[in-house]
Tab-separated table of C-alpha atoms in Angstrom:
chain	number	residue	atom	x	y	z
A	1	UNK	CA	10.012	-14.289	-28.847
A	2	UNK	CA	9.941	-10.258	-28.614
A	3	UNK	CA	11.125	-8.294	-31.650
A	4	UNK	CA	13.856	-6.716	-31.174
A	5	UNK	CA	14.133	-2.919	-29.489
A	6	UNK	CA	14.518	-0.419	-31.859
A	7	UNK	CA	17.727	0.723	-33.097
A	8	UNK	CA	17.967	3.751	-31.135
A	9	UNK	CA	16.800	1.814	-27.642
A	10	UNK	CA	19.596	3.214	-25.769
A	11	UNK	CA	21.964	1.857	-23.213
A	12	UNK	CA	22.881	1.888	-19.487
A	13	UNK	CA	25.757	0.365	-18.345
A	14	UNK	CA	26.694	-0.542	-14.709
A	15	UNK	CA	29.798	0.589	-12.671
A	16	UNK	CA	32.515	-2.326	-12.094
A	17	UNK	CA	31.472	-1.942	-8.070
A	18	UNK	CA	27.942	-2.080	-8.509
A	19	UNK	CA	26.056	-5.554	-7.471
A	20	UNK	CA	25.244	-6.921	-10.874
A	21	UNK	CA	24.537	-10.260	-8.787
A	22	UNK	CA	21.696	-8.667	-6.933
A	23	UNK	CA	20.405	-7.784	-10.426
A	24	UNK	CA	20.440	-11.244	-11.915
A	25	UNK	CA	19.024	-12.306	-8.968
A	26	UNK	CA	16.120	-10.205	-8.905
A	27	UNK	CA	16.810	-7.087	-7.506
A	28	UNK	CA	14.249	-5.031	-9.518
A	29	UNK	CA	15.947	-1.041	-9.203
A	30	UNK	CA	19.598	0.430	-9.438
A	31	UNK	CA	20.151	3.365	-7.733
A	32	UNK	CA	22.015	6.227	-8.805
A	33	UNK	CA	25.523	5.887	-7.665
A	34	UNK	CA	25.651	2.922	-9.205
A	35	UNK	CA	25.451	3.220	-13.251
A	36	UNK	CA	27.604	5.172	-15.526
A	37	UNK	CA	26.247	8.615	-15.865
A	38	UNK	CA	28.127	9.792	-18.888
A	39	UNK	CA	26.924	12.635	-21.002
A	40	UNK	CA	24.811	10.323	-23.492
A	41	UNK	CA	23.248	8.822	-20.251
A	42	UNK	CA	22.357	12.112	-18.516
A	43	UNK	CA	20.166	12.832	-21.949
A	44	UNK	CA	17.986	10.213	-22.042
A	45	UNK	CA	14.526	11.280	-21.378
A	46	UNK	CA	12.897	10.631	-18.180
A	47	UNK	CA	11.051	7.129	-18.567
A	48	UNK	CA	12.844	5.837	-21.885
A	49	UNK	CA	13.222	2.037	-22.382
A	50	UNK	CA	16.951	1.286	-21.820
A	51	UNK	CA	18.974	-2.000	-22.139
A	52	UNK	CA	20.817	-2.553	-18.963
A	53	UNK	CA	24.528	-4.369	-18.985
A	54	UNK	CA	26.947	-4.747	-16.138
A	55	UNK	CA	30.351	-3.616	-16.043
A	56	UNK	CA	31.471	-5.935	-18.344
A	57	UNK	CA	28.569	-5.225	-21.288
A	58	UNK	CA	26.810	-8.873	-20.582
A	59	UNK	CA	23.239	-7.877	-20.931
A	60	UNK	CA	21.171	-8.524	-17.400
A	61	UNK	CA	17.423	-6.934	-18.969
A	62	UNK	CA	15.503	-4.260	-20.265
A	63	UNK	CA	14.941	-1.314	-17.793
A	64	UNK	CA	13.153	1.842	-17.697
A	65	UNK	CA	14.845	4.873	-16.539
A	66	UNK	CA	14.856	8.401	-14.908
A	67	UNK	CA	18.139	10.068	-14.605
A	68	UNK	CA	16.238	12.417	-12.245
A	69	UNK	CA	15.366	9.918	-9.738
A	70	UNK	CA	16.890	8.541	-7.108
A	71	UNK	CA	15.924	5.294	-8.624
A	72	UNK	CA	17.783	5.485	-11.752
A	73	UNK	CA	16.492	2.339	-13.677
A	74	UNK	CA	13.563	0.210	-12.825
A	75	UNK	CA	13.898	-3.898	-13.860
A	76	UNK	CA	11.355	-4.334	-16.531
A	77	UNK	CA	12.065	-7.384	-18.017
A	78	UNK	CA	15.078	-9.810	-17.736
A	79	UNK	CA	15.095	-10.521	-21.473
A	80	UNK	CA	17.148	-7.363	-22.931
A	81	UNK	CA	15.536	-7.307	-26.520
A	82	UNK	CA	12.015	-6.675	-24.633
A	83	UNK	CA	9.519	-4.734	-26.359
A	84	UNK	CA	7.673	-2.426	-24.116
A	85	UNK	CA	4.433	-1.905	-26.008
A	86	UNK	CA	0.770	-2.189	-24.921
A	87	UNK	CA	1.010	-6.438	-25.785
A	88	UNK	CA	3.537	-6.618	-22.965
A	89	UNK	CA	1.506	-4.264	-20.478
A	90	UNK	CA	-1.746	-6.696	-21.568
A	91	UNK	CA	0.464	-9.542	-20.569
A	92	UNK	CA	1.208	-8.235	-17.434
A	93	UNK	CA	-1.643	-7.432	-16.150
A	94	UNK	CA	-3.502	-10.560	-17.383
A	95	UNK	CA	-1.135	-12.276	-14.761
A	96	UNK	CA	-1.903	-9.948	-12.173
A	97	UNK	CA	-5.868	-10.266	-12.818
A	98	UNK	CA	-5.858	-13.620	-13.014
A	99	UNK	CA	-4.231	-14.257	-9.004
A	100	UNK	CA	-6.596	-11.898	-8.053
A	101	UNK	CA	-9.669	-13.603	-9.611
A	102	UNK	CA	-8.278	-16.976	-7.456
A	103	UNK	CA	-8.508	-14.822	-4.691
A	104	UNK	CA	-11.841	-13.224	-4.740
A	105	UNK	CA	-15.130	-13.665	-6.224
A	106	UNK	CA	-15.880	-10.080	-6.517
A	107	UNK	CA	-13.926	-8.075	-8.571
A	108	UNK	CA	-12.721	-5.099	-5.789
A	109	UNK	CA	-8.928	-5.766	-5.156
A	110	UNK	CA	-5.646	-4.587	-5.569
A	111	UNK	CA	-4.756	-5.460	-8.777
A	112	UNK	CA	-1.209	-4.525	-9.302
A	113	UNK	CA	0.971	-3.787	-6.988
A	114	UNK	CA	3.586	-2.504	-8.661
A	115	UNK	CA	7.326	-4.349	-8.632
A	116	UNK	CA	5.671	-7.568	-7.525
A	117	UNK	CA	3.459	-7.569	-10.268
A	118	UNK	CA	6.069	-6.785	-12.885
A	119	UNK	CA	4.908	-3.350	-13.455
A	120	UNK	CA	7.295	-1.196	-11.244
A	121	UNK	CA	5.880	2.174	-9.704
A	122	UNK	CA	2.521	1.313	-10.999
A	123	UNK	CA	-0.367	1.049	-8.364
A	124	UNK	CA	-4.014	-0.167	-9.899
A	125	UNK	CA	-6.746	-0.965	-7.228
A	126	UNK	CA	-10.066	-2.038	-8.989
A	127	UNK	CA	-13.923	-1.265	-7.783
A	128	UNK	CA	-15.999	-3.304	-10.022
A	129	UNK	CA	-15.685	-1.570	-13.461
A	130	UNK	CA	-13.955	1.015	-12.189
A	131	UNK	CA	-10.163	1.291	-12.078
A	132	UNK	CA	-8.046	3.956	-10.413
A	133	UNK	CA	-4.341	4.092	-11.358
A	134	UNK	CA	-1.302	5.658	-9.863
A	135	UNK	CA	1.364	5.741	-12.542
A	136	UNK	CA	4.320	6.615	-9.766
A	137	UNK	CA	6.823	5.952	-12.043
A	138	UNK	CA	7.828	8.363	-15.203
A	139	UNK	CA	7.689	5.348	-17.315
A	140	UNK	CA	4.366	4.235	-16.522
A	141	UNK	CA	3.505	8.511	-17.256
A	142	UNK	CA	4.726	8.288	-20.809
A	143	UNK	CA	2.801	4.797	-21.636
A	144	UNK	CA	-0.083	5.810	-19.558
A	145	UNK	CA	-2.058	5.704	-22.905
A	146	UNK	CA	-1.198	2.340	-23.583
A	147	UNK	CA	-1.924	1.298	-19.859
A	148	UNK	CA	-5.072	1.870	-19.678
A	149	UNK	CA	-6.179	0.693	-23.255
A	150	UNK	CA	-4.414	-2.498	-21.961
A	151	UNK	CA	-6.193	-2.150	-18.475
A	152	UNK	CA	-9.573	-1.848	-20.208
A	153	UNK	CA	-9.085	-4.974	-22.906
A	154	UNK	CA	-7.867	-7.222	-19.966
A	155	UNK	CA	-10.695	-6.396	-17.246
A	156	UNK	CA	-13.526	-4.979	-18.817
A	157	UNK	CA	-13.437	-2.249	-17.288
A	158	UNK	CA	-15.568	0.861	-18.211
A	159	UNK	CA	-14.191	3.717	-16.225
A	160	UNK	CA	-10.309	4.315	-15.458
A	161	UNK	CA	-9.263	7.458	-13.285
A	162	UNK	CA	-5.589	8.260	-12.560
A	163	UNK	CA	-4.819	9.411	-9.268
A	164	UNK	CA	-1.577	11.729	-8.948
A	165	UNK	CA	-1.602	12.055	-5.397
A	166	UNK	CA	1.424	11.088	-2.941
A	167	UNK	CA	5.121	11.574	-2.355
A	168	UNK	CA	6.170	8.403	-4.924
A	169	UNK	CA	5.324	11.264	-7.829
A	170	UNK	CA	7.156	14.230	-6.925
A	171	UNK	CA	10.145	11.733	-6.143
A	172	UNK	CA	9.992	10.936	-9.861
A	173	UNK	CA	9.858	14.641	-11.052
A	174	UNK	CA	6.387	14.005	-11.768
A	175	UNK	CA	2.994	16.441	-11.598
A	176	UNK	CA	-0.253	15.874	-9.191
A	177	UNK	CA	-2.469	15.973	-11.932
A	178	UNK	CA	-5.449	13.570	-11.824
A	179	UNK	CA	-7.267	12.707	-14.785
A	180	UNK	CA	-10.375	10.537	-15.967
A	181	UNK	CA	-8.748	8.495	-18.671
A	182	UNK	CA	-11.823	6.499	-19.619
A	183	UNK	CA	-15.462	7.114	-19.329
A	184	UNK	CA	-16.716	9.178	-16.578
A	185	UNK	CA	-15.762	10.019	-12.731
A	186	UNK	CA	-18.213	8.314	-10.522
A	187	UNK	CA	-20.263	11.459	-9.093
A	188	UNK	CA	-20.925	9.254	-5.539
A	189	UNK	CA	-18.781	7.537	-3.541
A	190	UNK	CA	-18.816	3.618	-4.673
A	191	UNK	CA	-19.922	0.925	-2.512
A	192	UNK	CA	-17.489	-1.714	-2.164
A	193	UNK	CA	-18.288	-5.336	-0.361
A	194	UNK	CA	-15.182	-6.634	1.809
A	195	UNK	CA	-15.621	-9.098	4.908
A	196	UNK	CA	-19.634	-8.450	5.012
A	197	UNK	CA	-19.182	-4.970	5.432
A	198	UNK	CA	-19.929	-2.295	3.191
A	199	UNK	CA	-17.513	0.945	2.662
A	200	UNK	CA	-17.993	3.752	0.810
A	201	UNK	CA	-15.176	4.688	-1.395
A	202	UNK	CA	-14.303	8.582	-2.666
A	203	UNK	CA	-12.841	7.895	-5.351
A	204	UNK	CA	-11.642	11.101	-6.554
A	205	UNK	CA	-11.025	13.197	-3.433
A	206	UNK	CA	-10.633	10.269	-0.944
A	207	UNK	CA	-7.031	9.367	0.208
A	208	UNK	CA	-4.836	7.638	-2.141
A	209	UNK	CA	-7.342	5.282	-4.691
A	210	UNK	CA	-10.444	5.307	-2.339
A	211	UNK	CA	-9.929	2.665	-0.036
A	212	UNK	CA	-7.323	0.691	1.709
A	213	UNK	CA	-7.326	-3.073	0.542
A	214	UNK	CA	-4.511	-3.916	2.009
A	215	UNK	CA	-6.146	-4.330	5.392
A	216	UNK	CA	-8.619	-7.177	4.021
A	217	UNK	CA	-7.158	-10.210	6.465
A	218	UNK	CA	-6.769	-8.217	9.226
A	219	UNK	CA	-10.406	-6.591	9.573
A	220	UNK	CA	-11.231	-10.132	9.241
A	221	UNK	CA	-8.941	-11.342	11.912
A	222	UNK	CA	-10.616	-8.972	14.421
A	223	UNK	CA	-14.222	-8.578	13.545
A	224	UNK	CA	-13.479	-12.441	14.625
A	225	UNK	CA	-12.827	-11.143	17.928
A	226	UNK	CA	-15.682	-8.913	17.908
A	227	UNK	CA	-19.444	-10.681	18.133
A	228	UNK	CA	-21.606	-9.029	20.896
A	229	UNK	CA	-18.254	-6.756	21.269
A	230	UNK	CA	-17.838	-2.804	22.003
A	231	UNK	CA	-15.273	-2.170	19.776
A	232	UNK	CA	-13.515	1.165	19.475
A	233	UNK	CA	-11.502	1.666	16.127
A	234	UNK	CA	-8.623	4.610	15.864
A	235	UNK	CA	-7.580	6.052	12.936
A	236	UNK	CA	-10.517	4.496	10.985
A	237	UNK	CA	-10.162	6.535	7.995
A	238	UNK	CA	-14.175	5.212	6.269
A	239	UNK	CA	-14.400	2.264	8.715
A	240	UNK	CA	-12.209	-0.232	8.103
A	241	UNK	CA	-11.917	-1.965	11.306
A	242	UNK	CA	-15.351	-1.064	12.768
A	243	UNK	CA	-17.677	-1.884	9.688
A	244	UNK	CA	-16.021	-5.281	9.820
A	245	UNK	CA	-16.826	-6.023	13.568
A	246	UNK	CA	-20.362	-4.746	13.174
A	247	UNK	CA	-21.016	-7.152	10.122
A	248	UNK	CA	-19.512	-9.858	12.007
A	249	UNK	CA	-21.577	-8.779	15.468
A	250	UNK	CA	-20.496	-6.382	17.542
A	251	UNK	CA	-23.151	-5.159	19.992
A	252	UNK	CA	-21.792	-1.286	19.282
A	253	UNK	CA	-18.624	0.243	17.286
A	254	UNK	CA	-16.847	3.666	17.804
A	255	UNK	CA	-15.137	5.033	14.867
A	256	UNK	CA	-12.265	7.984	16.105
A	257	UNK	CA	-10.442	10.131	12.993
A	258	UNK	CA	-9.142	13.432	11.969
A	259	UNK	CA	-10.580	13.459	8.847
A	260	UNK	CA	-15.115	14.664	8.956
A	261	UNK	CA	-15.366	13.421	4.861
A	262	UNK	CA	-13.909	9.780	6.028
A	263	UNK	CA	-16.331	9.774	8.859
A	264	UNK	CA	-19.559	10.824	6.697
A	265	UNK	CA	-18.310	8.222	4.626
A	266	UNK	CA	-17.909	5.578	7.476
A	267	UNK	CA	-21.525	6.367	8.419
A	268	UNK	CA	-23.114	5.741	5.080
A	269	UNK	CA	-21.283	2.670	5.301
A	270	UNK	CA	-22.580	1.527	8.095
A	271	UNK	CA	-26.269	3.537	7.095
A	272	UNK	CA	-26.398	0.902	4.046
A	273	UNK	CA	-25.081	-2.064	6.249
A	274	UNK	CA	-28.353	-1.679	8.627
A	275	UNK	CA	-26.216	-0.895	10.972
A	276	UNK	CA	-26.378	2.394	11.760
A	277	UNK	CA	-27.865	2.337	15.216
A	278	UNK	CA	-24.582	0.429	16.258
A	279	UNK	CA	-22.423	2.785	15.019
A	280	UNK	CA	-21.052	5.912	16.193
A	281	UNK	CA	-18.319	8.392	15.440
A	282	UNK	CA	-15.714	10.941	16.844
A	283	UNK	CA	-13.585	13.725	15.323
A	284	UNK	CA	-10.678	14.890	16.748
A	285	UNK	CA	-6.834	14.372	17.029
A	286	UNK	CA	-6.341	10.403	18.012
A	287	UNK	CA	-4.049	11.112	21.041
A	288	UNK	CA	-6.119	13.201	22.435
A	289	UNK	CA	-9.141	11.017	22.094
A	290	UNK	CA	-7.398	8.196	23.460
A	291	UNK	CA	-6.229	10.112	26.742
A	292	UNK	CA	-9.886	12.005	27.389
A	293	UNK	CA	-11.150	8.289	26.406
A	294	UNK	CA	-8.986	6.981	29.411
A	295	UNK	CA	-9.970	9.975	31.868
A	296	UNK	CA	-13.484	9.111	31.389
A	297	UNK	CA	-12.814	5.881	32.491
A	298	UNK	CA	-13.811	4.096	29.305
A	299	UNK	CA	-13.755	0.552	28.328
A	300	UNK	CA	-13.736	-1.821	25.388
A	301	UNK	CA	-13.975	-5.307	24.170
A	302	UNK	CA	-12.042	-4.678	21.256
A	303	UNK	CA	-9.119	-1.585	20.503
A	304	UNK	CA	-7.734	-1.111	17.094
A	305	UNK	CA	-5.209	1.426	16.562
A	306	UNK	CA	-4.145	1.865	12.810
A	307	UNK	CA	-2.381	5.295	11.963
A	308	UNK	CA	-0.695	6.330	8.983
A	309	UNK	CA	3.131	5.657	8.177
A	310	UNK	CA	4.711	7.294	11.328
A	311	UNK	CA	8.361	6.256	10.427
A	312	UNK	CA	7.667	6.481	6.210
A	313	UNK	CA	11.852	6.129	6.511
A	314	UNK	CA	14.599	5.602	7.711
A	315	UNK	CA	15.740	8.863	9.216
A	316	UNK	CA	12.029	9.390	10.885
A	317	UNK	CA	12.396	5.663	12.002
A	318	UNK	CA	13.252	6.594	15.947
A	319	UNK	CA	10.696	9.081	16.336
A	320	UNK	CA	8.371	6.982	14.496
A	321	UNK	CA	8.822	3.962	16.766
A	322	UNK	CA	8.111	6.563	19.750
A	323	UNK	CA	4.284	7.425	18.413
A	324	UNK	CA	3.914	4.044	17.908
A	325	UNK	CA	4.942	3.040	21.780
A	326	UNK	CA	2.680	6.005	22.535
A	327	UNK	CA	-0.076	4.523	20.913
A	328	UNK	CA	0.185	1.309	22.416
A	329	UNK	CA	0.374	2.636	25.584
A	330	UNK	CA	-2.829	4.873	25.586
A	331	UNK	CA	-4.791	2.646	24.032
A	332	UNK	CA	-3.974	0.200	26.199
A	333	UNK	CA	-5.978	1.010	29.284
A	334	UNK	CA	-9.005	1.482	27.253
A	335	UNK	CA	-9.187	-2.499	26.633
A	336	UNK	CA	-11.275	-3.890	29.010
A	337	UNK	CA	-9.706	-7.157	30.995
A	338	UNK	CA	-9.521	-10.373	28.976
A	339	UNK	CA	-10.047	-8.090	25.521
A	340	UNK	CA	-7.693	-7.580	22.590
A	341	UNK	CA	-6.099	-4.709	21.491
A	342	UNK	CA	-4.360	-4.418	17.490
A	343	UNK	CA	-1.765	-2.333	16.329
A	344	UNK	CA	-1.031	-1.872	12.824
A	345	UNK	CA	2.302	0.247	11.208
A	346	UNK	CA	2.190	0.477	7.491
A	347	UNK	CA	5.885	2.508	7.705
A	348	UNK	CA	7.903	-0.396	5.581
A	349	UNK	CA	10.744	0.995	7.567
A	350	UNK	CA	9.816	0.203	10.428
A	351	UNK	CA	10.887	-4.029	10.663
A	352	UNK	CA	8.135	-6.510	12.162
A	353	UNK	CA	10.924	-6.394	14.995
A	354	UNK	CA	11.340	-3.206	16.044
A	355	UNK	CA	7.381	-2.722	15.556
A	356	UNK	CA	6.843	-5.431	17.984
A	357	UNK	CA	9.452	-4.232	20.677
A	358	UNK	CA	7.973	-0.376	20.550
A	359	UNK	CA	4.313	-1.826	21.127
A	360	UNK	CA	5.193	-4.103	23.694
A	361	UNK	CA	7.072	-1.281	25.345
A	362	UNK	CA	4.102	0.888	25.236
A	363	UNK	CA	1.520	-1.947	26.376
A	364	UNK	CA	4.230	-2.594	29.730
A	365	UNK	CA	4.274	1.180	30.525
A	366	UNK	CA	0.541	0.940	30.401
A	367	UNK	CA	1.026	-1.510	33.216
A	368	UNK	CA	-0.993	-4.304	31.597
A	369	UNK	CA	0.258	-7.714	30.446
A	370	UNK	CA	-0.161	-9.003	27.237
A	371	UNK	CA	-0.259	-12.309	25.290
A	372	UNK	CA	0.549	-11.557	21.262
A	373	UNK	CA	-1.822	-13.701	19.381
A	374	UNK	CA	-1.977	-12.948	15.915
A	375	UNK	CA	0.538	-11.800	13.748
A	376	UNK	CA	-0.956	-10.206	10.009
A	377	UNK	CA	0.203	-9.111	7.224
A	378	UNK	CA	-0.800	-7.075	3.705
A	379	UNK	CA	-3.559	-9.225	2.116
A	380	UNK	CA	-2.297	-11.828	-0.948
A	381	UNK	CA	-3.703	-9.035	-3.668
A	382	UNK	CA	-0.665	-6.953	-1.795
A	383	UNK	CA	1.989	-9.537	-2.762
A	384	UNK	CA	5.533	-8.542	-1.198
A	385	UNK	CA	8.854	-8.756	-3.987
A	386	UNK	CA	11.201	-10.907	-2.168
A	387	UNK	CA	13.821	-8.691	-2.902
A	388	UNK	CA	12.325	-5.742	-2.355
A	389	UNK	CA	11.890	-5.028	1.650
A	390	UNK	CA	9.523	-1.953	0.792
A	391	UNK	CA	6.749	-3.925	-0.526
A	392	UNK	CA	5.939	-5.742	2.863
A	393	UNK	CA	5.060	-2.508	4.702
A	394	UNK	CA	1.960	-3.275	6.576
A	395	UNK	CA	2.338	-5.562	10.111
A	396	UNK	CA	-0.468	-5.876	12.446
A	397	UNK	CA	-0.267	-7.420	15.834
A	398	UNK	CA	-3.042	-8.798	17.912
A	399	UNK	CA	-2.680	-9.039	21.896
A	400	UNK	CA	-5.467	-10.332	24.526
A	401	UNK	CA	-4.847	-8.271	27.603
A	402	UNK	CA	-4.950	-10.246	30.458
A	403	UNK	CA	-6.789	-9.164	33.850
C-alpha cells in the first residue's frame, strides 16, 4: 500500500448538490461550481495534490487541482492516501505501454491518452525512441520532471520533447513553451511506418506531436478500398489517407491541403515509399478545391474528406455541422459511380448522430444516393473513458455511391 500523503496534502471538499455518485463511479473531473471554494481552497497552488471528500467528508480519491480552471480537480487515483511521485507515474505508464505493445509490433503509437490512461491532461505519442509530450494539465507541468524520468525508465526512450502547443494549455493558465527535456531535437522530420506507408513526421514545428495516430484503422479501412484506385484525399495534412491507398495500390493519389510544409512532407513520404510517380499534390483552401475540382468535371475512385474540429464545442456545434454538410456535399460529385466517399469529424461535440445526419444531408443535396458501409472509430492506442464523452472524438463514415 501507498504511504501516506504528507501532512500538509490539502483538502477539497464537495458541495452537498454536487454528484458525488458520478465520482465514485468514475467520473474522472469536477468542475468548478461544484466544490467548496473557501479562502484556504482558492490558495492552493495550481496543480497541488489534493484529497477529495464529498459533502459529507467520506473520502472518494486523490485529485489534482487548478482553482484557475474550469476543471477544478482532475481524478487521480481513487485511493485518497495516494502518493503522487515518479513510482506512481512509472506505474502508469507501464500499463499504458504495455496495451500498446499488444497492439503493435513497432513501437510508434499513442501511448497515453490522457484520462483513459490514468494520467489526466497528459498526451504522450511515441516515434521509436523518441517521445513527444503534451503536459495539458498544470499538474502534469509541475511533475513534468518526474514524467519524463519515468517516461524514459519505462520505454527506453532516448529523446523526450514537450510540445506546448493547443488550446487545452491556455485553458489551464498554462505557457506555449516547448522544450527538449531529454537528449536532442531530431534535426529531420522522422519516418514513421503505419499501414505500409511511410510518413514523415515534424516533430517540432509540425501540428500537435507530429502526426495523427488516431487515424490508424481508418487509413486502413480505405486504402482497402483503394487497389488500382484514383484516390483524392482532402485535408491530408502529411498524407494520411493517400500514402495508405498508394501502399495498398492505388493506380494514382491526390493529396489537397492548406498547409505547403505538410505537403513537402507528404511528398517525401511518398518519395521514400517508391511511390512518388503516383503521387501528386495541391495547395489551396479545401472548398475551393473541391468546387473548381467539380467544374472541371473531375472524377474519383476513392474521396476522403478529413478536416479539422469544425464544431471543437458546443456553442460552434450548429455551424460546425453546416461545414460538415458542405463538405459532404461537394465532395460528393467528385466520386465517380459505384466509388466510396469518407468523412471524418474529430469535433467530440459533434455526436456520431448528428455527424451522420449532416453528411447524409450533404451527400442528398448532392443528388447522389448512398449506402453507409463502414462505421470507424479512434484506433485502440486512442482508448475512449467511458465516462468521459470527450475522449471518443474522432467518427469516420464510409459510403459507396451508387450510379
Amino acid at each position: 500500500m501507498a504511504e501516506p500523503q504528507s501532512p500538509d496534502c490539502p483538502t477539497i471538499r464537495l458541495k452537498p448538490k454536487a454528484n458525488a455518485r458520478a465520482i465514485r463511479h468514475g467520473a474522472p473531473w469536477v468542475f468548478d461550481n461544484e466544490l467548496v471554494t473557501d479562502r484556504r481552497t482558492k490558495k492552493i497552488s495550481a496543480g497541488a495534490i489534493a484529497r477529495l471528500e464529498d459533502a459529507g467528508r467520506d473520502p472518494l480519491g486523490t485529485v489534482a487541482v487548478n482553482t484557475t480552471s474550469r476543471i477544478v480537480a482532475r481524478m487521480l487515483d481513487r485511493n485518497p492516501e495516494a502518493v503522487i511521485d515518479r513510482t506512481w507515474l512509472a506505474a502508469r505508464l507501464t500499463a499504458a505501454l504495455a496495451h500498446r505493445e499488444t497492439l503493435y509490433d513497432a513501437p510508434f503509437y499513442r501511448l497515453v491518452h490522457a484520462e483513459a490512461d490514468g494520467l489526466p491532461g497528459v498526451i504522450i505519442d511515441r516515434f521509436g525512441d523518441i517521445a513527444v509530450i503534451q503536459p495539458n494539465a498544470a499538474w502534469a507541468e509541475v511533475l513534468l520532471d518526474d514524467l519524463a524520468a519515468a517516461l524514459a525508465e519505462v520505454t527506453g526512450v532516448t529523446t523526450i520533447l514537450k510540445n506546448a502547443s493547443g488550446r487545452a494549455r491556455a485553458l489551464e493558465g498554462l505557457d506555449d513553451q516547448s522544450a527538449v527535456l531529454l537528449g536532442q531535437a531530431p534535426d529531420a522530420p522522422v519516418a514513421v511506418p503505419m499501414n505500409g506507408a511511410t510518413y514523415m513526421a515534424d516533430l517540432t514545428g509540425g501540428q500537435k506531436t507530429g502526426l495523427f495516430f488516431d487515424q490508424r484503422p481508418n487509413h486502413a479501412f480505405a486504402a482497402s478500398l483503394s487497389r488500382d484506385a484514383r484516390v483524392l484525399d482532402v485535408f491530408s495534412h502529411v498524407g494520411g489517407f493517400s500514402l495508405a491507398a498508394l501502399a495498398a495500390g492505388a493506380a494514382q493519389a491526390v493529396a489537397v491541403d492548406g498547409s505547403a510544409p505538410a505537403l513537402a512532407l507528404a511528398e517525401e513520404g511518398a518519395h521514400q515509399m517508391g511511390a512518388g510517380g503516383r503521387f501528386t499534390t495541391a495547395q489551396g483552401d479545401a472548398f475551393d478545391m473541391l468546387t473548381a475540382l467539380a467544374e472541371e468535371n473531375q472524377q474519383f475512385d476513392v474521396v476522403i474528406c478529413d478536416p479539422p474540429a469544425f464544431a471543437p464545442s458546443k456553442k460552434a456545434l450548429e455551424p460546425g455541422l453546416r461545414a460538415y454538410e458542405r463538405i459532404a456535399r461537394l465532395a460528393a460529385p467528385l466520386v465517380a459511380p459505384g466509388g466510396y466517399l469518407g468523412l471524418c469529424s474529430c469535433s467530440h461535440a459533434a455526436s456520431i448522430d448528428k455527424f451522420r445526419a449532416a453528411s447524409i444531408r450533404g451527400i442528398g443535396r448532392a443528388g447522389r444516393t448512398s449506402q453507409l458501409i463502414h462505421t470507424g472509430f479512434a484506433g485502440a492506442d486512442h482508448p475512449m473513458h467511458p465516462q468521459l464523452a470527450e475522449s471518443g472524438y474522432l467518427k469516420a463514415l464510409f459510403f459507396r455511391l451508387l450510379p
